[in-house]
Amino acid sequence: AQSVTQPDIHITVSEGASLELRCNYSYGATPYLFWYVQSPGQGLQLLLKYFSGDTLVQGIKGFEAEFKRSQSSFNLRKPSVHWSDAAEYFCAVTPLNKFYFGSGTKLNVKP
Amino acid sequence: DAGVTQSPTHLIKTRGQQVTLRCSPKSGHDTVSWYQQALGQGPQFIFQYYEEEERQRGNFPDRFSGHQFPNYSSELNVNALLLGDSALYLCASSASGGRSDKNIQYFGAGTRLSVL
């Protein structure tokens, strides 16, 4: 069965520090991979996606993610976090039109 | 260009009642998916509609049903509400065919359902 694991429930970083959010998936083939962000009381906004090709993908708001097939991982990174990045981040995979989401990582940013 | 719109934004119901949630997809999109997001959890796939038919379904009971209209808008119906149905219900739309954004789902802000 397909699954998505985000091992970190909460992460706190200082403003200006770097960030890495982890995502591992379980699926027989390479699915399409996504990162979404959700602010309180809001829907999900797409940050970036990986379909094929270059394993380092760039997204909006200065985020990037790297797909590592050997580790079944798709970790999200940002070199310098801003206070406005505080939100919940979800990794998702989609084999065959059905999206599977991780349980999310809540990011707090210290001033 | 309007994105995905959902109505209502908030809803309060009592156990045993029935509820209907509505979704209008992003312009140019023909596929609508529904998700349930319980507090502190990631969204869980309920079902997806394409060409007015349910194309895929997640692990939800038959109390959850839906409909898609010729203009691609969609409804989610939940019968015999339980306390555990309290959640944020998210609608997402996507495009089929040869579009470059095929396989990308765009989400609405959701409907917050509280069952008392």
Short mmCIF file of C-alpha atoms in Angstrom, two decimals:
data_model
loop_
_atom_site.label_atom_id
_atom_site.label_comp_id
_atom_site.label_asym_id
_atom_site.label_seq_id
_atom_site.Cartn_x
_atom_site.Cartn_y
_atom_site.Cartn_z
CA ALA A 1 0.00 0.00 0.00
CA GLN A 2 1.12 3.51 -0.71
CA SER A 3 2.16 5.66 2.26
CA VAL A 4 3.88 8.91 3.02
CA THR A 5 5.89 9.50 6.19
CA GLN A 6 6.85 12.86 7.59
CA PRO A 7 8.84 11.90 10.70
CA ASP A 8 8.98 15.38 12.23
CA ILE A 9 5.69 16.56 13.70
CA HIS A 10 7.03 19.92 14.90
CA ILE A 11 10.18 21.81 13.96
CA THR A 12 11.37 25.14 15.36
CA VAL A 13 14.04 27.16 13.60
CA SER A 14 15.36 30.66 14.07
CA GLU A 15 14.64 33.26 11.43
CA GLY A 16 17.48 33.26 8.91
CA ALA A 17 18.49 29.69 9.66
CA SER A 18 18.30 26.90 7.09
CA LEU A 19 15.47 24.39 7.01
CA GLU A 20 15.04 20.79 5.91
CA LEU A 21 11.74 18.93 6.20
CA ARG A 22 11.84 15.20 5.65
CA CYS A 23 9.49 13.08 3.55
CA ASN A 24 9.68 9.37 2.75
CA TYR A 25 7.23 7.47 0.60
CA SER A 26 6.41 3.87 -0.03
CA TYR A 27 5.31 2.94 -3.52
CA GLY A 28 6.29 0.34 -6.08
CA ALA A 29 7.32 2.84 -8.72
CA THR A 30 8.31 6.49 -8.70
CA PRO A 31 5.14 8.48 -8.17
CA TYR A 32 4.63 12.15 -8.76
CA LEU A 33 5.79 14.04 -5.65
CA PHE A 34 4.58 17.31 -4.19
CA TRP A 35 5.03 19.66 -1.27
CA TYR A 36 2.12 21.81 -0.13
CA VAL A 37 1.93 24.46 2.59
CA GLN A 38 -1.11 25.23 4.73
CA SER A 39 -1.54 28.33 6.85
CA PRO A 40 -4.02 28.17 9.76
CA GLY A 41 -7.61 27.91 8.55
CA GLN A 42 -6.54 27.87 4.92
CA GLY A 43 -6.41 25.40 2.09
CA LEU A 44 -3.24 23.94 0.66
CA GLN A 45 -0.91 25.90 -1.59
CA LEU A 46 1.44 24.08 -3.95
CA LEU A 47 5.11 24.81 -3.25
CA LEU A 48 6.74 22.52 -5.80
CA LYS A 49 6.42 19.25 -7.68
CA TYR A 50 8.56 16.49 -9.12
CA PHE A 51 7.44 14.46 -12.11
CA SER A 52 10.69 13.34 -13.74
CA GLY A 53 14.09 14.59 -14.86
CA ASP A 54 16.32 16.77 -12.70
CA THR A 55 16.07 15.51 -9.15
CA LEU A 56 16.51 18.97 -7.62
CA VAL A 57 13.38 21.03 -8.15
CA GLN A 58 12.79 24.67 -7.41
CA GLY A 59 9.53 26.01 -6.08
CA ILE A 60 7.93 29.20 -4.92
CA LYS A 61 9.00 31.31 -1.92
CA GLY A 62 12.63 30.14 -2.22
CA PHE A 63 11.93 26.47 -1.47
CA GLU A 64 13.58 23.55 -3.19
CA ALA A 65 13.32 19.79 -2.86
CA GLU A 66 15.53 16.89 -3.82
CA PHE A 67 14.24 13.52 -4.97
CA LYS A 68 16.42 10.57 -3.98
CA ARG A 69 15.18 7.35 -5.54
CA SER A 70 17.51 5.12 -3.53
CA GLN A 71 16.13 6.51 -0.27
CA SER A 72 12.51 6.97 -1.43
CA SER A 73 12.79 10.50 -0.11
CA PHE A 74 11.71 13.94 -1.23
CA ASN A 75 13.03 16.40 1.36
CA LEU A 76 12.12 20.08 1.31
CA ARG A 77 14.78 22.71 1.96
CA LYS A 78 15.13 26.45 2.30
CA PRO A 79 18.48 28.20 2.88
CA SER A 80 17.12 31.06 5.00
CA VAL A 81 13.76 30.90 6.75
CA HIS A 82 11.51 33.95 7.09
CA TRP A 83 8.95 34.48 9.86
CA SER A 84 6.20 34.25 7.23
CA ASP A 85 7.21 30.63 6.53
CA ALA A 86 5.61 29.51 9.80
CA ALA A 87 2.88 27.09 8.68
CA GLU A 88 2.22 23.39 8.25
CA TYR A 89 3.90 21.56 5.41
CA PHE A 90 2.57 18.45 3.72
CA CYS A 91 4.32 16.03 1.42
CA ALA A 92 2.10 14.21 -1.06
CA VAL A 93 2.47 11.46 -3.64
CA THR A 94 0.10 10.67 -6.44
CA PRO A 95 0.13 7.39 -8.23
CA LEU A 96 -2.80 7.25 -10.61
CA ASN A 97 -4.72 10.42 -9.75
CA LYS A 98 -5.17 9.66 -6.05
CA PHE A 99 -3.22 11.87 -3.69
CA TYR A 100 -1.72 10.44 -0.50
CA PHE A 101 -0.60 12.99 2.08
CA GLY A 102 1.76 12.74 4.99
CA SER A 103 0.58 13.80 8.42
CA GLY A 104 2.37 17.12 8.13
CA THR A 105 5.21 19.01 9.79
CA LYS A 106 4.36 22.17 11.71
CA LEU A 107 7.08 24.79 11.37
CA ASN A 108 7.60 27.44 14.03
CA VAL A 109 10.00 30.32 13.37
CA LYS A 110 11.74 32.03 16.28
CA PRO A 111 12.56 35.73 15.88
CA ASP B 1 -9.07 33.87 -12.80
CA ALA B 2 -10.91 32.48 -9.80
CA GLY B 3 -9.31 29.55 -8.08
CA VAL B 4 -11.17 26.71 -6.43
CA THR B 5 -14.10 28.01 -4.42
CA GLN B 6 -15.95 26.15 -1.69
CA SER B 7 -19.14 26.92 0.18
CA PRO B 8 -20.07 27.32 2.89
CA THR B 9 -16.91 28.18 4.84
CA HIS B 10 -18.29 26.94 8.14
CA LEU B 11 -21.15 24.63 9.04
CA ILE B 12 -22.55 23.31 12.29
CA LYS B 13 -24.75 20.21 12.29
CA THR B 14 -26.01 17.72 14.85
CA ARG B 15 -25.54 13.98 14.86
CA GLY B 16 -27.77 12.13 12.41
CA GLN B 17 -28.29 15.10 10.12
CA GLN B 18 -27.25 15.31 6.50
CA VAL B 19 -24.96 17.91 4.95
CA THR B 20 -24.08 19.09 1.43
CA LEU B 21 -20.84 20.88 0.63
CA ARG B 22 -20.19 22.59 -2.68
CA CYS B 23 -17.14 23.18 -4.85
CA SER B 24 -16.46 25.11 -8.03
CA PRO B 25 -13.25 24.10 -9.77
CA LYS B 26 -10.56 26.37 -11.14
CA SER B 27 -11.32 27.63 -14.63
CA GLY B 28 -10.37 25.05 -17.25
CA HIS B 29 -10.33 22.15 -14.82
CA ASP B 30 -12.64 19.17 -15.28
CA THR B 31 -11.71 16.88 -12.38
CA VAL B 32 -12.69 17.38 -8.75
CA SER B 33 -11.37 15.52 -5.73
CA TRP B 34 -12.60 15.69 -2.13
CA TYR B 35 -10.54 15.27 1.03
CA GLN B 36 -11.27 15.10 4.73
CA GLN B 37 -8.72 16.72 7.03
CA ALA B 38 -9.22 15.97 10.71
CA LEU B 39 -7.57 18.24 13.24
CA GLY B 40 -3.82 17.68 13.32
CA GLN B 41 -3.87 15.25 10.40
CA GLY B 42 -3.06 15.30 6.73
CA PRO B 43 -5.88 15.29 4.18
CA GLN B 44 -7.46 11.91 3.48
CA PHE B 45 -8.75 11.17 -0.02
CA ILE B 46 -12.53 10.64 -0.17
CA PHE B 47 -13.24 10.38 -3.90
CA GLN B 48 -12.65 11.94 -7.27
CA TYR B 49 -15.13 12.91 -9.99
CA TYR B 50 -14.47 13.15 -13.70
CA GLU B 51 -17.05 13.39 -16.49
CA GLU B 52 -19.80 13.32 -13.85
CA GLU B 53 -18.72 9.88 -12.65
CA GLU B 54 -16.92 8.78 -9.50
CA ARG B 55 -13.54 7.69 -10.82
CA GLN B 56 -11.74 6.70 -7.66
CA ARG B 57 -12.71 6.31 -4.01
CA GLY B 58 -10.79 6.23 -0.78
CA ASN B 59 -11.60 4.26 2.34
CA PHE B 60 -14.80 6.07 3.31
CA PRO B 61 -18.25 4.57 4.00
CA ASP B 62 -21.22 4.90 1.69
CA ARG B 63 -22.57 7.71 3.89
CA PHE B 64 -20.18 9.86 1.86
CA SER B 65 -21.46 10.44 -1.64
CA GLY B 66 -20.92 13.00 -4.32
CA HIS B 67 -21.99 14.44 -7.57
CA GLN B 68 -20.43 16.33 -10.43
CA PHE B 69 -22.46 18.62 -12.66
CA PRO B 70 -22.02 19.33 -16.38
CA ASN B 71 -20.23 22.60 -15.53
CA TYR B 72 -17.69 20.50 -13.53
CA SER B 73 -18.78 21.83 -10.15
CA SER B 74 -19.26 19.22 -7.48
CA GLU B 75 -21.09 18.42 -4.27
CA LEU B 76 -20.11 16.25 -1.34
CA ASN B 77 -22.97 14.78 0.67
CA VAL B 78 -22.62 13.16 4.05
CA ASN B 79 -25.59 11.34 5.58
CA ALA B 80 -26.23 10.27 9.17
CA LEU B 81 -23.52 12.54 10.53
CA LEU B 82 -21.30 11.25 13.32
CA LEU B 83 -19.21 13.26 15.76
CA GLY B 84 -16.13 11.87 14.01
CA ASP B 85 -17.15 13.55 10.76
CA SER B 86 -16.10 16.89 12.24
CA ALA B 87 -13.24 18.05 10.03
CA LEU B 88 -12.08 20.45 7.34
CA TYR B 89 -13.34 19.24 3.97
CA LEU B 90 -11.13 20.24 1.09
CA CYS B 91 -11.96 20.27 -2.57
CA ALA B 92 -9.22 20.12 -5.19
CA SER B 93 -9.49 20.52 -8.93
CA SER B 94 -7.20 19.38 -11.70
CA ALA B 95 -7.12 19.15 -15.47
CA SER B 96 -7.15 16.06 -17.63
CA GLY B 97 -5.85 15.62 -21.13
CA GLY B 98 -2.69 17.16 -22.53
CA ARG B 99 -2.42 20.21 -20.32
CA SER B 100 0.96 20.98 -18.78
CA ASP B 101 -0.62 21.19 -15.30
CA LYS B 102 -2.25 17.79 -15.54
CA ASN B 103 -1.66 15.80 -12.33
CA ILE B 104 -1.44 18.97 -10.23
CA GLN B 105 -4.27 19.50 -7.76
CA TYR B 106 -5.27 23.00 -6.69
CA PHE B 107 -7.09 23.29 -3.40
CA GLY B 108 -9.87 25.48 -2.11
CA ALA B 109 -9.87 26.97 1.38
CA GLY B 110 -12.18 24.26 2.65
CA THR B 111 -15.42 23.93 4.58
CA ARG B 112 -15.10 23.52 8.33
CA LEU B 113 -17.82 21.08 9.49
CA SER B 114 -18.60 20.75 13.17
CA VAL B 115 -20.91 17.94 14.27
CA LEU B 116 -22.43 18.38 17.75
#
